[in-house]
Amino acid sequence: ISKDSAISILKKSAYTKDETIAKICISTIARNFHALSEENNLKLNFLSYETFLSLVKNERLCVKDEYTVYLFIKTYVIGKNARKLTHKQKHELFENVRLPYLNYEQLEKVVQDNLVSDEFLAEALIHRLAMFEAKETIDKYRLPLRLRKRTIRGRMFEFKANIEGKGVINYLATNGSKSEWKNPYVSGVIKIQSSSIEKGKIQNIVERDNVIEFWTQDIPSSWVSIDFKNVALLPTYYTLRHGANSKMDALRNWVLQASNDEQNWTVISRHTCDAALNSEFAVKTWPLDDGSDAVKIPYRHFRILQTGHNSGGNNFLALSGIEFYGEVHEISKETPTLISKADEQPSPLKSSKKKDGFTRSTR
C-alpha cells in the first residue's frame, strides 16, 4: 500500500469493513499527509467517525502547519453534515488541532467559522500569551497534546522500483524534483567516501542511468559510506546494484550501518551469505525491520561494510548503484540537531558502538 494507492484501498476497505487493511491505509496516509494535502484537496468524508478520528490522532501524522489540519477536519465535519455529529464528537475532532500555533489571520478565520468550542479558543489564547510572558514557567511535558508544539515529520519516500524509483538520492539529485537529474556527488549535495579505490570513480556509486563499475581494493572490511549532509533519513528500504559486468565478486557478507557523527555506527541490516546479487549489475532492494530500535531514529551517515568474502572469495567491494527510501528530515543549518526534533526534548540521535564495525571513519 503506497501513498498513491492508500486512499482508494481505504475506500474499498470502508465498504468491506476490513479493519486490518484500513489500519495500514490510515498509517500510510498519516505518514504522507503533508504530501497528499499539497497534491490534491484531501477529502475523506466516506470514513466513519471512528476511523477519521484515528487518522487525525495518529502520532505519525506528517503536518506542515496546523491550519491544514483544521481545514481537513472542517471539511469532514461539514461534509458529514454537522448535525449528524454530536457536540462531543466535534469536540474530539477539533481537539487534534494545535490552536496556539496558528497565526493571527488563521485564528481569526477559525473564530469566524464558529466550529471550534470557546473553551479551546480561550485555552489556546491563554497558552499563547503564556509562551510570550511566562515561557520559563510552562511544563510542556504536563500539557495536553493540543497545547504542545507538534513534532514536525519528514517527507516520506516510499519504495516503488529499485534504482529507477523515486528514492531519496534521486530526489536530492533533481533538487527536490525541480530540475534535471545530476550526479549528487558531483554537485556536492552528498558526500561519498570509501576505504580504498581499485577501479572506477567514487561518484559511480550513485549513478542512475549510466551503469559504471566501482571497486575497492582487495582488502578485508572494505567499506563505502554516504553522508547526506543537510538531511537525515529514517530508512525503510535500501537498494544496491552490483558493481561488475559479471556475477563475479558480488557482495555476499556485509552490514548496513548508520551514524550521526561518523564515530559511532549502528548496524541496521545484516547480510550473511546473501546471494541476491547474482548477475552482472544485479539490483536488489531489502526492507529494514520496523520493529528494531535502530531504525526508529533518523541518520545522516550510512555505510556498507563488507564483513566476509565476496562471491569470488575475495575482498573487493563492487558497487554501481545505491538508493534509500524512508522519511527524510531537514537538518538545521544553525545547529546539528534535527528541525523535526521537538523543542528541548532529549535527543534520540546518539548511536551505540558495535563490535562488528569500525568506531571511527578514515578516508
PDB file of C-alpha atoms in Angstrom, residues 74-259:
ATOM      1  CA  LYS A  74     -13.582  21.251   8.932  1.00  0.00           C
ATOM      2  CA  THR A  75     -14.128  19.650   5.511  1.00  0.00           C
ATOM      3  CA  TYR A  76     -15.026  16.358   7.169  1.00  0.00           C
ATOM      4  CA  VAL A  77     -17.411  17.942   9.681  1.00  0.00           C
ATOM      5  CA  ILE A  78     -19.241  19.966   7.019  1.00  0.00           C
ATOM      6  CA  GLY A  79     -19.224  17.081   4.544  1.00  0.00           C
ATOM      7  CA  LYS A  80     -20.723  14.752   7.122  1.00  0.00           C
ATOM      8  CA  ASN A  81     -23.333  17.382   7.914  1.00  0.00           C
ATOM      9  CA  ALA A  82     -22.508  18.855  11.288  1.00  0.00           C
ATOM     10  CA  ARG A  83     -25.938  17.881  12.648  1.00  0.00           C
ATOM     11  CA  LYS A  84     -25.033  14.191  12.266  1.00  0.00           C
ATOM     12  CA  LEU A  85     -22.056  14.593  14.577  1.00  0.00           C
ATOM     13  CA  THR A  86     -22.611  15.086  18.261  1.00  0.00           C
ATOM     14  CA  HIS A  87     -21.119  18.021  20.124  1.00  0.00           C
ATOM     15  CA  LYS A  88     -18.761  15.602  21.851  1.00  0.00           C
ATOM     16  CA  GLN A  89     -17.580  14.136  18.519  1.00  0.00           C
ATOM     17  CA  LYS A  90     -16.847  17.555  17.035  1.00  0.00           C
ATOM     18  CA  HIS A  91     -15.075  18.466  20.255  1.00  0.00           C
ATOM     19  CA  GLU A  92     -12.894  15.328  19.987  1.00  0.00           C
ATOM     20  CA  LEU A  93     -12.018  16.057  16.352  1.00  0.00           C
ATOM     21  CA  PHE A  94     -11.006  19.705  16.782  1.00  0.00           C
ATOM     22  CA  GLU A  95      -9.020  18.794  19.885  1.00  0.00           C
ATOM     23  CA  ASN A  96      -6.404  17.481  17.448  1.00  0.00           C
ATOM     24  CA  VAL A  97      -5.653  20.952  16.072  1.00  0.00           C
ATOM     25  CA  ARG A  98      -2.786  22.626  17.945  1.00  0.00           C
ATOM     26  CA  LEU A  99      -4.560  26.005  18.027  1.00  0.00           C
ATOM     27  CA  PRO A 100      -1.815  28.001  19.821  1.00  0.00           C
ATOM     28  CA  TYR A 101       0.397  27.580  16.740  1.00  0.00           C
ATOM     29  CA  LEU A 102      -1.971  29.192  14.238  1.00  0.00           C
ATOM     30  CA  ASN A 103      -1.073  32.708  13.133  1.00  0.00           C
ATOM     31  CA  TYR A 104      -3.397  35.674  13.737  1.00  0.00           C
ATOM     32  CA  GLU A 105      -5.180  35.507  10.359  1.00  0.00           C
ATOM     33  CA  GLN A 106      -5.718  31.749  10.647  1.00  0.00           C
ATOM     34  CA  LEU A 107      -7.057  32.024  14.183  1.00  0.00           C
ATOM     35  CA  GLU A 108      -9.397  34.810  13.092  1.00  0.00           C
ATOM     36  CA  LYS A 109     -10.833  32.551  10.369  1.00  0.00           C
ATOM     37  CA  VAL A 110     -11.309  29.739  12.874  1.00  0.00           C
ATOM     38  CA  VAL A 111     -13.289  32.088  15.127  1.00  0.00           C
ATOM     39  CA  GLN A 112     -15.434  33.210  12.181  1.00  0.00           C
ATOM     40  CA  ASP A 113     -16.210  29.595  11.224  1.00  0.00           C
ATOM     41  CA  ASN A 114     -17.696  29.040  14.672  1.00  0.00           C
ATOM     42  CA  LEU A 115     -16.896  25.317  14.669  1.00  0.00           C
ATOM     43  CA  VAL A 116     -14.330  25.177  17.474  1.00  0.00           C
ATOM     44  CA  SER A 117     -15.553  25.497  21.058  1.00  0.00           C
ATOM     45  CA  ASP A 118     -14.978  28.702  23.003  1.00  0.00           C
ATOM     46  CA  GLU A 119     -13.197  26.566  25.596  1.00  0.00           C
ATOM     47  CA  PHE A 120     -10.482  25.510  23.148  1.00  0.00           C
ATOM     48  CA  LEU A 121     -10.118  29.020  21.713  1.00  0.00           C
ATOM     49  CA  ALA A 122      -9.747  30.645  25.118  1.00  0.00           C
ATOM     50  CA  GLU A 123      -7.292  27.958  26.218  1.00  0.00           C
ATOM     51  CA  ALA A 124      -5.220  28.489  23.080  1.00  0.00           C
ATOM     52  CA  LEU A 125      -5.068  32.259  23.541  1.00  0.00           C
ATOM     53  CA  ILE A 126      -4.079  31.934  27.206  1.00  0.00           C
ATOM     54  CA  HIS A 127      -1.340  29.449  26.339  1.00  0.00           C
ATOM     55  CA  ARG A 128      -0.058  31.664  23.535  1.00  0.00           C
ATOM     56  CA  LEU A 129       0.113  34.602  25.924  1.00  0.00           C
ATOM     57  CA  ALA A 130       1.945  32.425  28.434  1.00  0.00           C
ATOM     58  CA  MET A 131       4.532  31.487  25.796  1.00  0.00           C
ATOM     59  CA  PHE A 132       5.388  35.167  25.425  1.00  0.00           C
ATOM     60  CA  GLU A 133       5.190  36.315  29.017  1.00  0.00           C
ATOM     61  CA  ALA A 134       5.940  33.264  31.166  1.00  0.00           C
ATOM     62  CA  LYS A 135       7.575  30.688  28.912  1.00  0.00           C
ATOM     63  CA  GLU A 136      10.024  29.542  31.586  1.00  0.00           C
ATOM     64  CA  THR A 137       7.161  28.526  33.901  1.00  0.00           C
ATOM     65  CA  ILE A 138       5.488  26.207  31.358  1.00  0.00           C
ATOM     66  CA  ASP A 139       5.997  22.495  31.997  1.00  0.00           C
ATOM     67  CA  LYS A 140       5.441  21.311  28.442  1.00  0.00           C
ATOM     68  CA  TYR A 141       5.539  17.639  29.383  1.00  0.00           C
ATOM     69  CA  ARG A 142       2.394  18.062  31.504  1.00  0.00           C
ATOM     70  CA  LEU A 143       0.474  19.954  28.855  1.00  0.00           C
ATOM     71  CA  PRO A 144      -2.288  18.207  26.910  1.00  0.00           C
ATOM     72  CA  LEU A 145      -1.231  17.346  23.354  1.00  0.00           C
ATOM     73  CA  ARG A 146      -3.448  20.078  21.887  1.00  0.00           C
ATOM     74  CA  LEU A 147      -1.213  22.712  23.518  1.00  0.00           C
ATOM     75  CA  ARG A 148       2.135  21.163  22.631  1.00  0.00           C
ATOM     76  CA  LYS A 149       4.083  22.084  19.540  1.00  0.00           C
ATOM     77  CA  ARG A 150       3.758  19.214  17.117  1.00  0.00           C
ATOM     78  CA  THR A 151       6.864  17.266  16.197  1.00  0.00           C
ATOM     79  CA  ILE A 152       7.449  18.043  12.520  1.00  0.00           C
ATOM     80  CA  ARG A 153       7.558  14.854  10.484  1.00  0.00           C
ATOM     81  CA  GLY A 154       9.776  14.370   7.489  1.00  0.00           C
ATOM     82  CA  ARG A 155       8.940  13.872   3.840  1.00  0.00           C
ATOM     83  CA  MET A 156       8.183  10.235   3.036  1.00  0.00           C
ATOM     84  CA  PHE A 157       9.805   8.398   0.113  1.00  0.00           C
ATOM     85  CA  GLU A 158       8.200   5.026  -0.470  1.00  0.00           C
ATOM     86  CA  PHE A 159       9.893   2.184  -2.300  1.00  0.00           C
ATOM     87  CA  LYS A 160       8.444   1.595  -5.751  1.00  0.00           C
ATOM     88  CA  ALA A 161      11.093   0.357  -8.173  1.00  0.00           C
ATOM     89  CA  ASN A 162      14.751  -0.233  -7.328  1.00  0.00           C
ATOM     90  CA  ILE A 163      17.366   2.258  -8.621  1.00  0.00           C
ATOM     91  CA  GLU A 164      14.981   3.747 -11.183  1.00  0.00           C
ATOM     92  CA  GLY A 165      12.415   4.529  -8.486  1.00  0.00           C
ATOM     93  CA  LYS A 166      11.978   7.887  -6.815  1.00  0.00           C
ATOM     94  CA  GLY A 167      14.110   7.446  -3.735  1.00  0.00           C
ATOM     95  CA  VAL A 168      15.992   9.890  -1.540  1.00  0.00           C
ATOM     96  CA  ILE A 169      19.162  10.095  -3.660  1.00  0.00           C
ATOM     97  CA  ASN A 170      17.103  10.660  -6.805  1.00  0.00           C
ATOM     98  CA  TYR A 171      15.200  13.436  -5.006  1.00  0.00           C
ATOM     99  CA  LEU A 172      18.445  15.154  -3.984  1.00  0.00           C
ATOM    100  CA  ALA A 173      19.919  14.669  -7.461  1.00  0.00           C
ATOM    101  CA  THR A 174      16.972  16.522  -9.019  1.00  0.00           C
ATOM    102  CA  ASN A 175      16.945  19.379  -6.492  1.00  0.00           C
ATOM    103  CA  GLY A 176      13.686  18.217  -4.989  1.00  0.00           C
ATOM    104  CA  SER A 177      12.280  17.090  -8.362  1.00  0.00           C
ATOM    105  CA  LYS A 178      12.686  20.661  -9.668  1.00  0.00           C
ATOM    106  CA  SER A 179      15.476  20.108 -12.190  1.00  0.00           C
ATOM    107  CA  GLU A 180      17.133  17.531 -14.411  1.00  0.00           C
ATOM    108  CA  TRP A 181      18.983  14.696 -12.701  1.00  0.00           C
ATOM    109  CA  LYS A 182      22.620  15.460 -11.865  1.00  0.00           C
ATOM    110  CA  ASN A 183      25.023  13.190 -10.017  1.00  0.00           C
ATOM    111  CA  PRO A 184      24.592  14.369  -6.390  1.00  0.00           C
ATOM    112  CA  TYR A 185      28.232  13.692  -5.517  1.00  0.00           C
ATOM    113  CA  VAL A 186      29.423  15.874  -8.396  1.00  0.00           C
ATOM    114  CA  SER A 187      27.001  18.666  -7.444  1.00  0.00           C
ATOM    115  CA  GLY A 188      28.100  18.454  -3.813  1.00  0.00           C
ATOM    116  CA  VAL A 189      24.680  17.569  -2.413  1.00  0.00           C
ATOM    117  CA  ILE A 190      26.040  14.403  -0.803  1.00  0.00           C
ATOM    118  CA  LYS A 191      29.500  13.190   0.193  1.00  0.00           C
ATOM    119  CA  ILE A 192      30.780   9.688  -0.586  1.00  0.00           C
ATOM    120  CA  GLN A 193      33.865   8.018   0.892  1.00  0.00           C
ATOM    121  CA  SER A 194      35.418   4.588   0.557  1.00  0.00           C
ATOM    122  CA  SER A 195      38.093   2.598   2.334  1.00  0.00           C
ATOM    123  CA  SER A 196      40.088   2.439  -0.933  1.00  0.00           C
ATOM    124  CA  ILE A 197      39.678   2.597  -4.718  1.00  0.00           C
ATOM    125  CA  GLU A 198      40.790  -0.117  -7.125  1.00  0.00           C
ATOM    126  CA  LYS A 199      38.643   0.686 -10.149  1.00  0.00           C
ATOM    127  CA  GLY A 200      36.289   3.446 -11.275  1.00  0.00           C
ATOM    128  CA  LYS A 201      35.317   6.698  -9.578  1.00  0.00           C
ATOM    129  CA  ILE A 202      33.541   7.154  -6.268  1.00  0.00           C
ATOM    130  CA  GLN A 203      30.596   9.005  -7.900  1.00  0.00           C
ATOM    131  CA  ASN A 204      29.791   5.862  -9.903  1.00  0.00           C
ATOM    132  CA  ILE A 205      28.078   4.503  -6.803  1.00  0.00           C
ATOM    133  CA  VAL A 206      25.168   6.935  -7.176  1.00  0.00           C
ATOM    134  CA  GLU A 207      24.867   6.918 -10.963  1.00  0.00           C
ATOM    135  CA  ARG A 208      21.296   6.278 -12.060  1.00  0.00           C
ATOM    136  CA  ASP A 209      21.287   5.611 -15.799  1.00  0.00           C
ATOM    137  CA  ASN A 210      24.974   5.223 -16.719  1.00  0.00           C
ATOM    138  CA  VAL A 211      25.974   1.976 -15.017  1.00  0.00           C
ATOM    139  CA  ILE A 212      29.710   2.202 -14.347  1.00  0.00           C
ATOM    140  CA  GLU A 213      31.847  -0.112 -12.236  1.00  0.00           C
ATOM    141  CA  PHE A 214      33.348   0.874  -8.908  1.00  0.00           C
ATOM    142  CA  TRP A 215      35.609  -1.416  -6.863  1.00  0.00           C
ATOM    143  CA  THR A 216      37.525  -1.023  -3.652  1.00  0.00           C
ATOM    144  CA  GLN A 217      40.879  -2.764  -3.328  1.00  0.00           C
ATOM    145  CA  ASP A 218      41.095  -6.406  -2.267  1.00  0.00           C
ATOM    146  CA  ILE A 219      41.299  -5.571   1.440  1.00  0.00           C
ATOM    147  CA  PRO A 220      39.251  -7.130   4.267  1.00  0.00           C
ATOM    148  CA  SER A 221      36.491  -4.996   5.815  1.00  0.00           C
ATOM    149  CA  SER A 222      36.242  -2.720   2.794  1.00  0.00           C
ATOM    150  CA  TRP A 223      33.531  -0.077   3.029  1.00  0.00           C
ATOM    151  CA  VAL A 224      31.672   2.702   1.241  1.00  0.00           C
ATOM    152  CA  SER A 225      29.858   5.490   3.105  1.00  0.00           C
ATOM    153  CA  ILE A 226      27.358   8.210   2.185  1.00  0.00           C
ATOM    154  CA  ASP A 227      26.871  11.498   4.027  1.00  0.00           C
ATOM    155  CA  PHE A 228      23.526  13.146   3.255  1.00  0.00           C
ATOM    156  CA  LYS A 229      24.881  16.446   4.613  1.00  0.00           C
ATOM    157  CA  ASN A 230      21.731  18.562   5.011  1.00  0.00           C
ATOM    158  CA  VAL A 231      19.183  15.828   5.643  1.00  0.00           C
ATOM    159  CA  ALA A 232      18.795  12.826   7.915  1.00  0.00           C
ATOM    160  CA  LEU A 233      16.930   9.685   6.941  1.00  0.00           C
ATOM    161  CA  LEU A 234      14.702   7.309   8.872  1.00  0.00           C
ATOM    162  CA  PRO A 235      15.144   4.408   6.441  1.00  0.00           C
ATOM    163  CA  THR A 236      12.539   1.816   5.458  1.00  0.00           C
ATOM    164  CA  TYR A 237      14.188   0.199   2.391  1.00  0.00           C
ATOM    165  CA  TYR A 238      17.536   0.334   0.639  1.00  0.00           C
ATOM    166  CA  THR A 239      18.738  -0.812  -2.773  1.00  0.00           C
ATOM    167  CA  LEU A 240      22.140  -1.965  -4.027  1.00  0.00           C
ATOM    168  CA  ARG A 241      23.393  -2.624  -7.559  1.00  0.00           C
ATOM    169  CA  HIS A 242      26.332  -4.967  -8.143  1.00  0.00           C
ATOM    170  CA  GLY A 243      29.370  -3.134  -9.495  1.00  0.00           C
ATOM    171  CA  ALA A 244      30.704  -5.515 -12.149  1.00  0.00           C
ATOM    172  CA  ASN A 245      29.799  -6.631 -15.669  1.00  0.00           C
ATOM    173  CA  SER A 246      29.836 -10.254 -14.499  1.00  0.00           C
ATOM    174  CA  LYS A 247      28.456 -12.042 -11.453  1.00  0.00           C
ATOM    175  CA  MET A 248      31.951 -12.463 -10.011  1.00  0.00           C
ATOM    176  CA  ASP A 249      32.991 -10.677  -6.815  1.00  0.00           C
ATOM    177  CA  ALA A 250      29.429  -9.767  -5.819  1.00  0.00           C
ATOM    178  CA  LEU A 251      28.574  -8.916  -2.219  1.00  0.00           C
ATOM    179  CA  ARG A 252      27.696 -11.861  -0.004  1.00  0.00           C
ATOM    180  CA  ASN A 253      28.523 -10.793   3.544  1.00  0.00           C
ATOM    181  CA  TRP A 254      28.009  -7.232   4.717  1.00  0.00           C
ATOM    182  CA  VAL A 255      26.197  -4.915   7.100  1.00  0.00           C
ATOM    183  CA  LEU A 256      24.410  -1.631   6.527  1.00  0.00           C
ATOM    184  CA  GLN A 257      25.435   0.773   9.277  1.00  0.00           C
ATOM    185  CA  ALA A 258      24.116   4.198  10.243  1.00  0.00           C
ATOM    186  CA  SER A 259      25.567   7.071  12.242  1.00  0.00           C
TER     187      SER A 259
END
